[in-house]
XYZ file of C-alpha atoms in Angstrom:
152
model
C 13.008 -8.000 -53.883
C 14.933 -11.241 -53.535
C 16.103 -12.240 -50.049
C 18.581 -15.093 -50.035
C 20.831 -16.861 -47.589
C 24.337 -15.629 -48.275
C 27.973 -15.512 -47.223
C 28.901 -12.515 -45.032
C 32.514 -12.809 -46.233
C 31.523 -12.406 -49.910
C 33.286 -9.470 -51.590
C 29.995 -7.824 -52.590
C 28.978 -7.599 -48.898
C 32.271 -6.078 -47.697
C 31.579 -2.388 -48.405
C 28.108 -2.340 -46.851
C 29.258 -4.340 -43.821
C 32.249 -2.003 -43.349
C 29.898 1.010 -43.590
C 27.601 -0.595 -40.998
C 30.444 -1.215 -38.540
C 32.009 2.235 -39.033
C 28.711 4.024 -38.533
C 27.888 2.113 -35.362
C 31.346 2.618 -33.901
C 31.213 6.337 -34.726
C 28.161 6.791 -32.480
C 28.646 3.994 -29.933
C 32.415 3.579 -29.656
C 33.378 0.474 -27.699
C 29.697 -0.126 -26.884
C 28.938 -1.184 -30.479
C 27.905 -4.854 -30.444
C 27.697 -5.509 -34.208
C 29.296 -8.622 -35.629
C 31.953 -8.461 -38.328
C 32.081 -10.943 -41.234
C 33.795 -13.522 -39.041
C 31.110 -13.277 -36.353
C 28.342 -13.395 -38.958
C 29.940 -16.581 -40.333
C 29.601 -18.486 -37.051
C 27.739 -21.784 -37.256
C 24.853 -20.528 -35.102
C 24.275 -17.474 -37.350
C 22.289 -17.428 -40.596
C 22.959 -14.428 -42.837
C 20.709 -13.077 -45.611
C 21.101 -10.392 -48.247
C 18.323 -8.510 -50.056
C 18.636 -7.748 -53.770
C 16.764 -5.987 -56.514
C 17.955 -6.012 -60.099
C 21.458 -7.087 -59.124
C 21.790 -4.318 -56.510
C 22.520 -5.205 -52.872
C 19.836 -3.464 -50.800
C 20.682 -4.714 -47.335
C 21.353 -7.608 -45.019
C 20.262 -9.171 -41.752
C 21.065 -12.194 -39.657
C 19.546 -14.552 -37.112
C 21.591 -16.120 -34.333
C 20.323 -19.221 -32.579
C 20.704 -18.714 -28.825
C 19.035 -22.023 -27.908
C 16.316 -24.306 -29.274
C 13.547 -21.787 -28.547
C 15.276 -18.400 -28.679
C 16.834 -16.490 -31.572
C 18.539 -13.112 -31.811
C 18.096 -10.652 -34.673
C 21.597 -9.493 -35.685
C 23.110 -6.845 -37.950
C 20.056 -5.431 -39.682
C 21.224 -2.906 -42.306
C 19.736 -1.237 -45.363
C 22.130 0.242 -47.904
C 22.124 4.066 -47.675
C 20.477 4.276 -51.102
C 17.732 1.867 -49.966
C 16.762 3.509 -46.670
C 13.077 4.249 -46.428
C 12.183 1.810 -49.213
C 10.940 -1.062 -47.027
C 14.022 -3.233 -47.370
C 14.565 -3.315 -43.601
C 10.955 -4.341 -43.010
C 11.241 -7.087 -45.650
C 14.419 -8.500 -44.117
C 12.944 -8.340 -40.610
C 9.756 -10.098 -41.743
C 11.936 -12.770 -43.370
C 13.853 -13.264 -40.101
C 10.624 -13.449 -38.077
C 9.187 -16.033 -40.493
C 12.389 -18.065 -40.188
C 12.189 -17.896 -36.388
C 8.631 -19.221 -36.546
C 9.682 -21.924 -39.008
C 12.410 -23.028 -36.583
C 9.888 -23.194 -33.755
C 11.386 -20.418 -31.660
C 9.189 -19.101 -28.863
C 10.969 -15.742 -28.840
C 13.178 -13.449 -30.878
C 15.294 -10.857 -29.103
C 17.594 -8.078 -30.183
C 20.018 -5.543 -28.804
C 20.209 -2.108 -30.386
C 21.541 1.320 -29.550
C 19.992 4.391 -28.001
C 21.568 7.032 -30.274
C 19.423 9.063 -32.716
C 20.830 6.825 -35.477
C 18.809 3.937 -34.002
C 15.413 5.683 -33.836
C 14.179 4.406 -37.251
C 15.255 0.833 -36.451
C 13.537 0.903 -33.061
C 10.360 2.230 -34.707
C 10.516 -0.636 -37.222
C 10.974 -3.226 -34.459
C 8.058 -1.788 -32.477
C 5.839 -1.726 -35.561
C 6.065 -5.512 -35.915
C 5.501 -6.204 -32.219
C 8.895 -6.086 -30.506
C 8.766 -4.595 -27.027
C 11.276 -3.793 -24.302
C 12.882 -6.669 -22.408
C 15.706 -7.319 -19.983
C 19.249 -7.992 -21.230
C 19.641 -11.529 -22.545
C 22.493 -13.878 -23.428
C 25.782 -12.222 -22.371
C 24.669 -8.617 -22.835
C 25.014 -6.020 -20.095
C 22.699 -3.027 -19.844
C 24.229 0.402 -20.373
C 23.026 3.872 -21.377
C 24.154 2.995 -24.911
C 21.950 -0.017 -25.557
C 18.395 -1.284 -25.264
C 16.841 -4.723 -25.535
C 13.668 -5.841 -27.275
C 11.872 -9.143 -27.791
C 9.011 -10.585 -29.785
C 6.873 -13.462 -28.500
C 6.472 -16.027 -31.283
C 4.599 -18.607 -29.190
C 1.120 -17.393 -30.150
């Protein structure tokens, strides 16, 4: 699998990103916090895609909140790649990048719907645990917050 920094506005990302946004909005409505291509193109966001044999397997992003804190954004495996380890590979790439940047902590916001259960299990399996809302997020029954200490 090849994970590379990429352009979230690239045509080959559009279908998977649209699927991601539609699916989240279908279960979370106005509580969905996912970024669109414009948001993923912001200067403080780094976006990666995962590929195998010319096939887009998934994407993920890292947003710099400050010099010591990053946020995992928009993790998504293509439907055909679910359960293959692509999500874990992208997440490990993002964690390694956070360490490389010298972040003390990575945080994320995710949903509470059954759709999110596999993602939450993945986050827990690499050491993320519950935390309070961060940045501009507000707690609701539709979201949960997790963080990973990178300082050790």
